[in-house]
Amino acid sequence: MEFRRITGMPPYVFTIIDSLKVEARRAGIDIIDLGFGNPDLPSPQIAVEKLAEAAHNARNHRYSSSRGLPNLRKGFADLYKRRFDVDLDPDTEVISTIGAKEGFSHLMWVLLQPGDAALVPAPSYPIHIWGPLFAGAAVREIAMGTDQDLFGNIVEAYEYSWPKPRVIVLSFPHNPTTATVDLDFFQRVVDFAREREIVVVHDNAYADLGFDGWEPPSILQADGAKECAVELYSMTKSFSMAGWRMAFLAGNREVVAALQKLKSYLDYGAFQPIQIAATVTLQERRTSPERCSQSTSPGATHWSRA
């Protein structure tokens, strides 16, 4: 039997790593796990307690909303106001997703089709490459690293690409290079995208993994960002809730509405008790999430190019 859409896909990199880990452990080898980024801290106690309480309520054992419960979206909008001073309309500029990977993959379906192209950093988190490919689009690479002129690389990749890319995918702090950017960088990207009618998709998965008192910015803080940009934010790393699959897409209302339309055909949102638990957790976090207090990791670089 032929499966044409996945014929050219290599095995998923973390699946390979997991297999190697199992073999090494069986051989008695002491290993350092560089596979899945599971947090080493438990999920917030209030999330666990509210999940159990909501799961025992039979009224929650039903289809929910693919957009996310209204209070959940409001809780996220409140978080972005506290954390980034970004105003978001929870009804038109926020949608919940079943994890950032689900949200990103389906977002590529509404933004791209065969014959289109997307700019994606290289190296990159796997779904940032495969999401556009699943949508049938071509991928053009942006050289990524702590020693690169990243904005210059974006401009160069765009100018030398045909067809002209409709989407720019970014993610800072960056996995796996550790590169970070400042708000001035995001402003340049937003200005560039607005001039060329490009949609910028920023995966803000590591929004709260700043060191030495530095807080990573949101692209939505840039002037005019809502005209061309959307941002994914996950509770995985910021709230140590990896398995809960709770994330959000925020920003340009046309893009949010497009994803909402597609998702209405595909899912009914996360299990409602999880949405309720996430809502309470967001509401309880009235101040910015706690920051890591360690010194900056080796190789980490703060981008601040003019």
C-alpha atoms as one frame of an Amber mdcrd trajectory, in Angstrom:
protein
   0.000   0.000   0.000   1.309   3.449  -0.920   1.174   6.423   1.455   2.281
   9.204  -0.849   2.068  12.117   1.597   4.565  10.538   4.009   6.773   8.598
   1.587   9.661  11.083   1.837   9.471  11.561   5.605  12.454  10.325   7.604
  11.801   8.766  11.030  11.083  11.445  13.635  14.347  12.495  15.242  13.132
  12.077  18.832  11.842   8.590  18.031  15.354   7.678  16.907  16.864   9.197
  20.046  14.412   7.280  22.249  15.404   4.007  20.584  19.084   4.766  21.115
  18.416   5.593  24.777  16.642   2.276  25.342  19.494   0.348  23.754  22.106
   2.221  25.796  20.283   1.737  29.084  19.839  -1.971  28.424  23.574  -2.151
  27.863  24.164  -0.547  31.249  25.445   2.740  29.856  24.917   5.900  31.909
  23.434   8.480  29.526  22.405  12.126  29.539  18.934  12.411  27.991  18.870
  15.023  25.203  15.564  13.807  23.788  12.114  15.146  24.630  12.227  18.316
  26.731  10.068  17.063  29.569  10.133  19.503  32.512  11.759  18.195  35.686
   9.232  20.086  37.821   5.680  18.884  38.513   2.703  20.716  37.062   1.187
  23.381  39.357  -0.733  21.813  42.227  -3.751  23.991  41.505  -3.884  22.649
  37.944  -3.838  19.057  39.157  -6.507  19.696  41.805  -8.806  21.568  39.416
  -8.371  18.876  36.742  -9.443  16.170  39.197 -12.390  18.241  40.408 -13.578
  19.069  36.884 -13.128  15.494  35.675 -15.460  14.252  38.423 -18.192  16.556
  37.100 -20.159  14.609  34.477 -21.223  17.847  32.792 -17.639  18.198  31.554
 -17.700  14.806  29.812 -18.908  16.231  26.530 -17.714  18.013  23.433 -16.170
  21.382  24.143 -15.281  24.290  21.839 -12.448  24.157  19.317 -11.817  27.859
  20.043 -11.308  27.205  23.734 -13.617  28.162  26.585 -14.273  31.929  26.825
 -12.686  32.194  30.284  -9.648  30.260  29.077  -9.071  32.711  26.226  -9.649
  35.631  28.580  -7.150  34.172  31.057  -4.563  33.964  28.306  -5.249  37.535
  27.165  -4.800  38.698  30.763  -1.473  36.839  30.949  -0.189  38.601  27.806
  -1.234  41.953  29.223   0.669  41.288  32.453   3.692  39.662  30.864   4.141
  41.695  27.658   1.733  44.649  28.019   0.009  43.410  24.851  -3.747  43.979
  24.541  -5.613  41.047  22.993  -9.314  40.647  22.279 -10.032  37.120  23.607
 -12.967  36.742  21.199 -11.187  37.648  17.956  -7.425  37.581  18.561  -6.977
  34.412  20.644  -7.672  30.741  19.998  -6.593  27.749  22.056  -4.828  24.833
  20.395  -4.168  21.249  21.451  -0.501  21.944  21.979   1.688  24.233  19.889
   2.557  21.506  17.364  -1.107  20.944  16.525  -1.732  24.659  16.276   1.319
  25.267  14.094   0.620  22.338  11.749  -2.985  23.300  11.118  -2.000  26.946
  10.810   0.274  26.002   7.909  -2.739  24.390   6.220  -4.628  27.695   6.189
  -1.633  29.839   5.209   0.062  27.685   2.576  -0.707  25.386  -0.328   1.246
  23.689  -3.147   3.166  26.303  -5.100   3.770  28.507  -2.033   6.989  28.899
  -0.045   7.882  29.571   3.584  11.075  30.856   5.188  12.156  28.623   8.092
  15.292  28.853  10.283  17.905  26.137   9.879  18.573  24.288  12.072  15.047
  24.214  13.383  12.594  22.368  15.582  11.305  19.604  13.268   7.654  20.683
  12.969   8.723  24.146  11.806  10.125  22.478   8.698   7.557  19.739   8.230
   4.475  21.867   8.898   4.889  23.822   5.622   5.884  20.634   3.810   2.716
  18.859   5.008   0.758  21.766   3.503   2.477  21.127   0.156   4.625  24.261
   0.264   8.347  24.602  -0.366  10.744  25.499   2.445  13.536  28.044   2.094
  16.123  28.028   4.866  17.255  30.987   6.982  20.727  30.353   8.366  20.474
  30.338  12.151  23.168  30.564  14.798  24.631  32.768  17.467  27.184  34.158
  14.986  24.731  34.975  12.178  23.223  38.242  10.940  19.740  36.808  11.225
  17.783  39.736   9.824  20.197  39.972   6.904  19.702  36.249   6.333  15.922
  36.721   6.260  16.203  39.467   3.651  18.642  37.451   1.547  16.528  34.282
   1.688  13.462  36.273   0.654  15.167  38.059  -2.225  16.646  34.868  -3.686
  13.487  32.777  -3.246  10.988  31.960  -5.968   8.103  31.976  -5.517   8.266
  34.770  -2.966   7.577  33.315   0.498   4.142  33.988   1.971   5.166  32.991
   5.509   8.187  33.571   7.763   8.535  31.108  10.639  10.537  32.226  13.674
  11.021  30.966  17.232  12.988  32.769  19.955  14.607  31.885  22.255  15.657
  29.480  19.544  15.759  25.705  19.717  18.402  24.314  19.249  20.953  27.151
  18.869  19.933  29.178  21.997  19.969  32.425  19.952  17.741  35.184  21.283
  16.523  38.505  19.890  15.394  41.845  21.240  12.304  43.875  20.449  14.165
  46.007  17.901  14.781  42.862  15.864  11.091  41.974  15.944  10.222  45.514
  14.862  12.453  45.175  11.801  10.845  41.842  10.929   7.335  43.284  11.316
   8.173  46.317   9.149   9.690  44.022   6.515   6.649  41.716   6.527   4.103
  44.529   6.359   5.813  46.029   3.311   5.673  42.687   1.490   2.356  41.298
   2.782   4.017  38.344   4.506   2.571  36.536   7.533   5.060  36.067  10.369
   4.475  33.070  12.629   6.462  33.264  15.861   6.564  30.163  18.057   7.053
  31.601  21.544   7.486  28.207  23.210  10.390  29.355  25.401   8.920  32.728
  26.349   9.749  32.314  30.040  13.183  30.721  29.778  15.172  33.911  30.191
  18.345  34.055  32.274  20.142  36.680  34.366  16.978  38.752  34.679  16.434
  39.075  30.924  12.865  38.514  29.722  12.369  37.390  26.102  10.026  39.724
  24.181   6.882  38.894  22.232   6.686  39.814  18.561   3.233  41.231  19.326
   4.945  44.028  21.254   6.229  45.476  17.964   4.264  48.352  16.430   1.912
  47.085  13.732   2.530  43.432  14.606  -1.162  42.513  14.580  -1.317  43.536
  10.914   0.992  40.717   9.875   1.969  38.461  12.779   0.636  35.708  14.998
   2.317  34.070  17.957   2.062  30.631  19.527   2.400  30.371  23.305   2.469
  27.045  25.138   1.911  26.205  28.793   4.378  23.319  28.379   7.583  25.041
  29.446   6.212  28.136  31.192   3.907  26.151  33.477   5.567  22.718  33.420
   2.495  21.210  31.731   4.041  19.243  28.868   1.503  16.417  28.628  -1.544
  18.614  29.023  -1.353  19.872  25.412  -2.531  23.393  26.095  -1.376  26.254
  23.885  -2.698  29.379  22.195  -2.420  31.296  18.937  -2.757  35.065  19.238
  -2.410  38.096  17.003  -3.824  38.965  13.584  -7.569  38.386  13.781  -7.931
  37.244  10.157  -5.357  34.500  10.698  -6.946  33.514  14.029 -10.377  33.327
  12.338  -8.956  31.199   9.522  -7.470  28.700  11.968 -10.726  28.679  13.927
 -12.655  27.811  10.760 -10.362  24.884   9.966 -10.292  23.599  13.540 -14.096
  23.629  13.697 -13.970  20.786  11.173 -11.152  18.908  12.889 -11.644  18.948
  16.652 -13.787  20.047  19.584 -10.920  21.422  21.617  -9.006  19.816  24.460
 -10.824  17.736  27.088 -12.918  20.307  28.950 -11.497  19.559  32.436  -8.038
  20.351  31.050  -9.300  23.673  29.728 -10.867  24.448  33.106  -7.674  23.533
  34.959  -5.605  25.662  32.573  -7.992  28.589  33.061  -7.632  28.507  36.832
  -3.857  28.143  36.548  -3.629  31.213  34.297  -5.853  33.197  36.643  -3.782
  32.230  39.680  -0.532  33.338  38.029  -1.181  37.021  38.655   2.471  37.918
  38.263   4.932  36.860  35.586   5.966  33.184  35.803   9.041  32.575  37.925
  12.289  32.927  36.030  15.188  30.546  36.087  17.912  31.926  38.356  20.871
  30.122  36.815  23.551  31.961  34.914  23.323  32.063  31.150  23.961  28.686
  29.555  27.142  28.222  27.490  26.730  29.433  23.943  23.650  31.562  24.627
  23.697  34.862  22.767  21.457  37.914  23.022  20.741  39.238  19.546  20.657
  43.021  19.392  21.836  43.892  15.912  20.992  47.334  14.592
